[in-house]
Amino acid sequence: MKWEMLPAPRDGGFRMEGYWVWCGSVVQGEDGKYHMFASRWPKSLPMHPGWLLQSEVVRAVSDTPEGPYAFQEVVLPARGAQYWDGRSTHNPHIVKHKDRYLLFYMGSTHPLSDPDPETFEGLNDPRTIVARANKRIGLATATSVFGPWTRRDAPILGVRPGKFDSFLTSNPAPSVGEDGSVLLIYKARRYEGNVHGKMTIGAAAADHYEGPYRVLQETPVFPPERFHLEDPFIWRTEEGYELIAKDMDGTVCGEKYGGIRAHSRDGLNWEVSEEPQAYSRTVVWDDGTVTTLGNLERPFLLFDANGKPTHLFAAVSDGVKGFSDCSNTWNQVFPLKTTSSGI
């Protein structure tokens, strides 16, 4: 599916004063409104890696897909170090399946005290090191977009010693079939000594979204020696599956931190599309101005009843070098015009 990104509404999307806002996925609720599930954490900690320690999944609402979205509630709050997702919830991906709302997400925990912003050591802080190694993929479910949400006491996709996902699993990208079966593309890293290795992308599946989930092959679906990808998003088509993801180095789509496009018949064997760039960090606004954003990632597509993408949602920042020098982050919406059904 090919599309053109239309001018983005400057006042669209979701922002919160005093918080870093990231991720973001949208579903139309039973009330007819559009509900965004995003992650936020206080600006008292740096954007990165503050999310590892104090991120929480929240819900915001708008009458239209473009927004602006207004904060409503914390959906997955911290619930104690004894839980696998007790200290941080992140990477929300909302799916409506029949009468159920499925909220896939990443959770983490650590047994240490809350960070002191004055003494926090960033990536070298013991809390960060432990929390990163505890990243796992989970699922919460509800019969209403308003909750209550049932959280599980174990992740749906953990780590496997000695495998490419021995260190962590995160960034869940599910495709849920009509029968409730799931293809789950996810980010993984393996242990290399006492630290983590390269980013890799794996594939898992379940006969029903409740699980159990099984990893489909013992190698990443995108060989890490050729692909440095993050933030996958997948969807089903008549030919199989399509995917967009963040190109960390720009070696696939030609733009560092731009978006790649790929397709697959089975979800395991992926080919980069003939026109590989799915999106660019350089965006046109509805007032006619143009900006190259520091980040444009965590892509999520909203589809109409005919299966055509109508809006792209993405986490963005106002920095130049990425989130290392940004002052604000938010979830931005980009209206789309479908130009072709080809791949």
Coordinates of C-alpha atoms in Angstrom, one line a residue, residues 12-314:
G12 CA -3.0 17.9 16.0
G13 CA -1.8 14.9 17.9
F14 CA -1.2 14.6 21.7
R15 CA 1.0 16.7 24.0
M16 CA 1.2 17.1 27.7
E17 CA 2.8 19.9 29.6
G18 CA 5.6 18.7 31.9
Y19 CA 5.8 15.3 30.3
W20 CA 7.7 13.6 27.6
V21 CA 5.1 11.9 25.3
W22 CA 6.0 9.0 23.1
C23 CA 4.7 6.0 21.2
G24 CA 0.9 6.3 20.5
S25 CA -1.7 4.1 18.9
V26 CA -5.3 4.9 18.1
V27 CA -8.6 3.1 18.1
Q28 CA -12.2 4.2 17.6
G29 CA -14.0 3.4 20.8
E30 CA -17.6 2.3 21.3
D31 CA -18.4 6.0 21.9
G32 CA -17.4 6.8 18.3
K33 CA -14.5 8.9 19.4
Y34 CA -10.8 8.3 18.8
H35 CA -8.8 7.1 21.7
M36 CA -5.0 7.3 21.7
F37 CA -2.9 5.0 24.0
A38 CA 0.5 6.6 24.5
S39 CA 3.3 6.6 26.9
R40 CA 4.4 9.5 29.1
W41 CA 7.0 10.2 31.9
P42 CA 7.9 13.3 33.8
K43 CA 10.4 15.8 32.5
S44 CA 12.2 15.7 35.9
L45 CA 14.1 12.9 34.2
P46 CA 15.8 13.1 30.9
M47 CA 13.8 11.9 27.9
H48 CA 16.3 9.0 27.4
P49 CA 16.6 6.8 29.4
G50 CA 13.9 8.2 31.8
W51 CA 11.2 6.1 30.0
L52 CA 12.8 2.9 31.2
L53 CA 12.1 3.9 34.8
Q54 CA 8.9 6.0 35.0
S55 CA 7.0 5.6 31.7
E56 CA 3.3 4.9 32.1
V57 CA 0.7 4.1 29.4
V58 CA -2.1 6.7 29.3
R59 CA -5.3 7.3 27.2
A60 CA -6.3 10.5 25.5
V61 CA -9.3 11.2 23.4
S62 CA -10.4 13.3 20.3
D63 CA -13.5 13.7 18.2
T64 CA -11.4 13.3 15.1
P65 CA -8.3 11.3 14.2
E66 CA -6.3 14.5 13.7
G67 CA -6.9 15.7 17.3
P68 CA -5.8 17.5 19.4
Y69 CA -6.1 14.7 21.9
A70 CA -7.0 15.4 25.5
F71 CA -5.6 13.4 28.4
Q72 CA -8.1 11.2 30.1
E73 CA -6.4 8.7 32.5
V74 CA -3.4 6.6 33.3
V75 CA -4.2 3.1 31.9
L76 CA -1.2 1.1 33.1
P77 CA 0.3 2.7 36.1
A78 CA 3.3 1.6 38.1
R79 CA 2.2 -1.3 40.4
G80 CA 5.3 -2.3 42.4
A81 CA 8.7 -3.8 41.8
Q82 CA 7.4 -7.3 42.4
Y83 CA 5.6 -7.3 39.1
W84 CA 7.4 -7.9 35.8
D85 CA 5.9 -4.6 34.5
G86 CA 5.8 -2.9 37.9
R87 CA 8.0 0.1 37.2
S88 CA 7.5 1.0 33.6
T89 CA 4.9 0.5 30.9
H90 CA 5.8 1.6 27.3
N91 CA 5.3 0.8 23.6
P92 CA 1.5 0.6 23.7
H93 CA -0.2 -0.9 20.7
I94 CA -4.0 -1.0 20.8
V95 CA -6.1 -3.4 18.8
K96 CA -9.9 -3.9 18.7
H97 CA -10.9 -7.5 18.1
K98 CA -14.6 -8.2 18.1
D99 CA -15.8 -7.2 21.6
R100 CA -12.3 -7.0 23.1
Y101 CA -9.7 -4.3 23.3
L102 CA -6.2 -5.7 23.2
L103 CA -3.4 -3.6 24.6
F104 CA 0.1 -5.0 23.7
Y105 CA 2.9 -3.2 25.5
M106 CA 6.4 -3.4 26.9
G107 CA 6.9 -3.6 30.7
S108 CA 9.9 -3.5 33.0
T109 CA 10.9 -3.5 36.6
H110 CA 13.8 -3.1 39.0
P111 CA 14.2 -3.5 42.8
L112 CA 15.9 -0.3 43.5
S113 CA 14.7 3.1 44.8
D114 CA 13.1 5.7 42.6
P115 CA 15.7 7.9 40.8
D116 CA 16.7 11.2 42.2
P117 CA 16.8 13.7 39.3
E118 CA 19.7 15.4 40.9
T119 CA 21.9 12.3 41.1
F120 CA 20.5 10.2 38.2
E121 CA 23.3 8.8 36.2
G122 CA 21.5 8.2 32.9
L123 CA 22.4 5.1 30.9
N124 CA 25.0 4.3 33.6
D125 CA 22.6 4.4 36.5
P126 CA 22.1 1.0 38.1
R127 CA 18.3 1.4 37.8
T128 CA 18.6 1.9 34.0
I129 CA 20.9 -1.1 33.6
V130 CA 18.6 -3.4 35.5
A131 CA 15.4 -2.0 33.9
R132 CA 16.7 -2.4 30.4
A133 CA 17.6 -6.1 31.0
N134 CA 14.0 -6.6 32.3
K135 CA 12.1 -5.4 29.2
R136 CA 9.4 -7.9 28.2
I137 CA 6.3 -7.9 26.1
G138 CA 2.9 -8.1 27.7
L139 CA -0.9 -7.9 27.0
A140 CA -3.7 -6.2 28.9
T141 CA -7.4 -6.7 27.8
A142 CA -10.7 -5.0 28.4
T143 CA -14.3 -5.1 27.1
S144 CA -14.4 -1.3 26.9
V145 CA -12.0 1.3 25.7
F146 CA -12.6 2.9 29.2
G147 CA -11.4 -0.3 31.0
P148 CA -11.0 -1.8 33.5
W149 CA -7.9 -3.4 32.1
T150 CA -6.8 -6.9 33.0
R151 CA -3.1 -7.2 33.3
R152 CA -1.2 -10.5 33.5
D153 CA 1.3 -11.5 36.1
A154 CA 3.7 -12.8 33.4
P155 CA 4.7 -11.4 30.0
I156 CA 3.4 -13.1 26.9
L157 CA 6.8 -13.1 25.3
G158 CA 9.8 -13.4 27.6
V159 CA 13.5 -14.1 26.8
R160 CA 15.2 -17.4 25.8
P161 CA 18.7 -18.2 27.1
G162 CA 21.2 -18.6 24.3
K163 CA 18.9 -17.2 21.6
F164 CA 18.8 -13.9 19.7
D165 CA 16.2 -12.7 22.3
S166 CA 18.1 -13.7 25.4
F167 CA 18.5 -10.2 26.8
L168 CA 15.1 -8.5 26.1
T169 CA 11.9 -8.4 24.1
S170 CA 10.1 -5.1 23.3
N171 CA 8.4 -3.0 20.7
P172 CA 5.5 -5.4 20.0
A173 CA 3.9 -5.2 16.5
P174 CA 0.9 -7.5 16.4
S175 CA -1.4 -8.5 13.6
V176 CA -4.5 -10.1 14.9
G177 CA -6.6 -12.3 12.6
E178 CA -10.4 -12.6 12.5
D179 CA -10.1 -15.9 14.4
G180 CA -8.0 -14.3 17.2
S181 CA -4.7 -15.7 16.0
V182 CA -1.7 -13.3 16.2
L183 CA 1.5 -12.8 14.2
L184 CA 3.8 -10.7 16.5
I185 CA 6.8 -9.0 15.2
Y186 CA 9.1 -7.7 18.0
K187 CA 12.4 -6.1 18.8
A188 CA 15.0 -8.3 20.6
R189 CA 18.5 -8.3 21.8
R190 CA 20.8 -11.1 23.0
Y191 CA 23.4 -11.2 25.7
E192 CA 26.9 -10.7 24.5
G193 CA 29.0 -11.3 27.6
N194 CA 27.4 -9.0 30.2
V195 CA 25.9 -6.5 27.8
H196 CA 23.4 -6.5 25.0
G197 CA 24.1 -7.1 21.3
K198 CA 22.6 -5.5 18.2
M199 CA 19.0 -4.7 17.7
T200 CA 17.2 -7.5 15.9
I201 CA 13.6 -8.2 14.8
G202 CA 12.0 -11.5 15.6
A203 CA 8.6 -13.1 14.8
A204 CA 6.3 -15.0 17.2
A205 CA 2.8 -16.3 16.8
A206 CA -0.2 -17.5 18.9
D207 CA -3.3 -19.4 17.9
H208 CA -5.2 -17.0 20.1
Y209 CA -4.2 -13.6 21.5
E210 CA -4.4 -15.0 25.0
G211 CA -1.4 -17.2 24.2
P212 CA 0.7 -19.1 24.5
Y213 CA 3.1 -17.4 22.1
R214 CA 5.9 -19.2 20.3
V215 CA 8.9 -17.9 18.4
L216 CA 8.6 -18.9 14.8
Q217 CA 12.3 -19.3 13.9
E218 CA 15.7 -19.2 15.6
T219 CA 17.1 -16.4 13.5
P220 CA 15.9 -12.8 13.3
V221 CA 13.6 -12.1 10.3
F222 CA 15.8 -9.2 9.3
P223 CA 19.5 -10.2 9.4
P224 CA 21.2 -7.7 11.7
E225 CA 24.3 -7.6 9.5
R226 CA 22.2 -6.1 6.8
F227 CA 19.4 -4.3 8.7
H228 CA 19.5 -2.0 11.7
L229 CA 15.8 -1.5 12.3
E230 CA 13.5 -0.6 15.2
D231 CA 9.8 0.2 15.8
P232 CA 8.1 -2.2 13.4
F233 CA 4.4 -1.9 12.5
I234 CA 2.7 -4.6 10.4
W235 CA -0.7 -5.2 8.9
R236 CA -2.4 -7.9 6.8
T237 CA -3.1 -7.6 3.1
E238 CA -4.5 -9.8 0.4
E239 CA -0.9 -10.8 -0.5
G240 CA 0.3 -11.4 3.1
Y241 CA 1.8 -8.7 5.3
E242 CA 3.3 -5.2 5.0
L243 CA 5.7 -3.5 7.4
I244 CA 7.0 -0.1 8.1
A245 CA 9.9 0.4 10.5
K246 CA 12.5 3.0 11.6
D247 CA 15.8 2.8 9.6
M248 CA 18.4 3.5 12.3
D249 CA 21.3 4.1 9.9
G250 CA 19.4 5.2 6.7
T251 CA 21.1 2.4 4.7
V252 CA 17.8 1.0 3.5
C253 CA 15.5 4.0 2.8
G254 CA 18.3 6.5 2.3
E255 CA 17.5 8.7 5.3
K256 CA 18.8 8.2 8.8
Y257 CA 15.8 7.6 11.2
G258 CA 13.5 7.6 8.2
G259 CA 10.9 4.8 7.6
I260 CA 11.4 1.7 5.5
R261 CA 8.7 -0.3 3.8
A262 CA 8.7 -4.1 3.3
H263 CA 6.3 -6.9 2.4
S264 CA 6.1 -10.6 3.1
R265 CA 3.7 -13.5 2.2
D266 CA 4.3 -15.4 5.5
G267 CA 5.6 -12.8 8.0
L268 CA 9.0 -14.5 8.1
N269 CA 10.6 -13.8 4.7
W270 CA 10.6 -10.1 4.1
E271 CA 11.5 -8.1 1.0
V272 CA 12.2 -4.4 0.9
S273 CA 9.7 -2.7 -1.4
E274 CA 10.7 -1.2 -4.7
E275 CA 10.1 2.2 -3.3
P276 CA 11.6 1.6 0.2
Q277 CA 10.9 4.9 2.0
A278 CA 7.7 4.9 3.9
Y279 CA 8.1 8.3 5.5
S280 CA 10.6 11.1 6.1
R281 CA 11.5 13.2 9.1
T282 CA 11.1 16.3 6.9
V283 CA 7.4 17.2 7.2
V284 CA 5.1 19.8 5.7
W285 CA 2.7 21.5 8.1
D286 CA -0.8 22.8 7.3
D287 CA 0.5 26.4 7.5
G288 CA 2.9 25.7 4.6
T289 CA 6.1 25.6 6.6
V290 CA 8.6 22.7 6.5
T291 CA 10.5 21.1 9.4
T292 CA 13.0 18.3 9.7
L293 CA 12.2 16.8 13.0
G294 CA 14.8 15.3 15.3
N295 CA 12.8 12.1 15.6
L296 CA 9.8 10.6 13.8
E297 CA 9.4 7.0 15.0
R298 CA 7.1 4.4 16.6
P299 CA 4.8 4.6 13.5
F300 CA 1.2 3.4 13.8
L301 CA -1.4 3.4 11.0
L302 CA -5.1 4.0 11.4
F303 CA -7.2 2.2 8.7
D304 CA -10.7 2.8 7.4
A305 CA -13.4 0.2 7.1
N306 CA -12.0 -0.8 3.7
G307 CA -8.6 -1.5 5.0
K308 CA -6.9 1.6 3.6
P309 CA -4.6 3.6 5.8
T310 CA -6.0 7.1 6.6
H311 CA -3.5 8.5 9.2
L312 CA 0.0 7.9 10.3
F313 CA 0.8 8.5 14.0
A314 CA 4.4 8.9 15.1

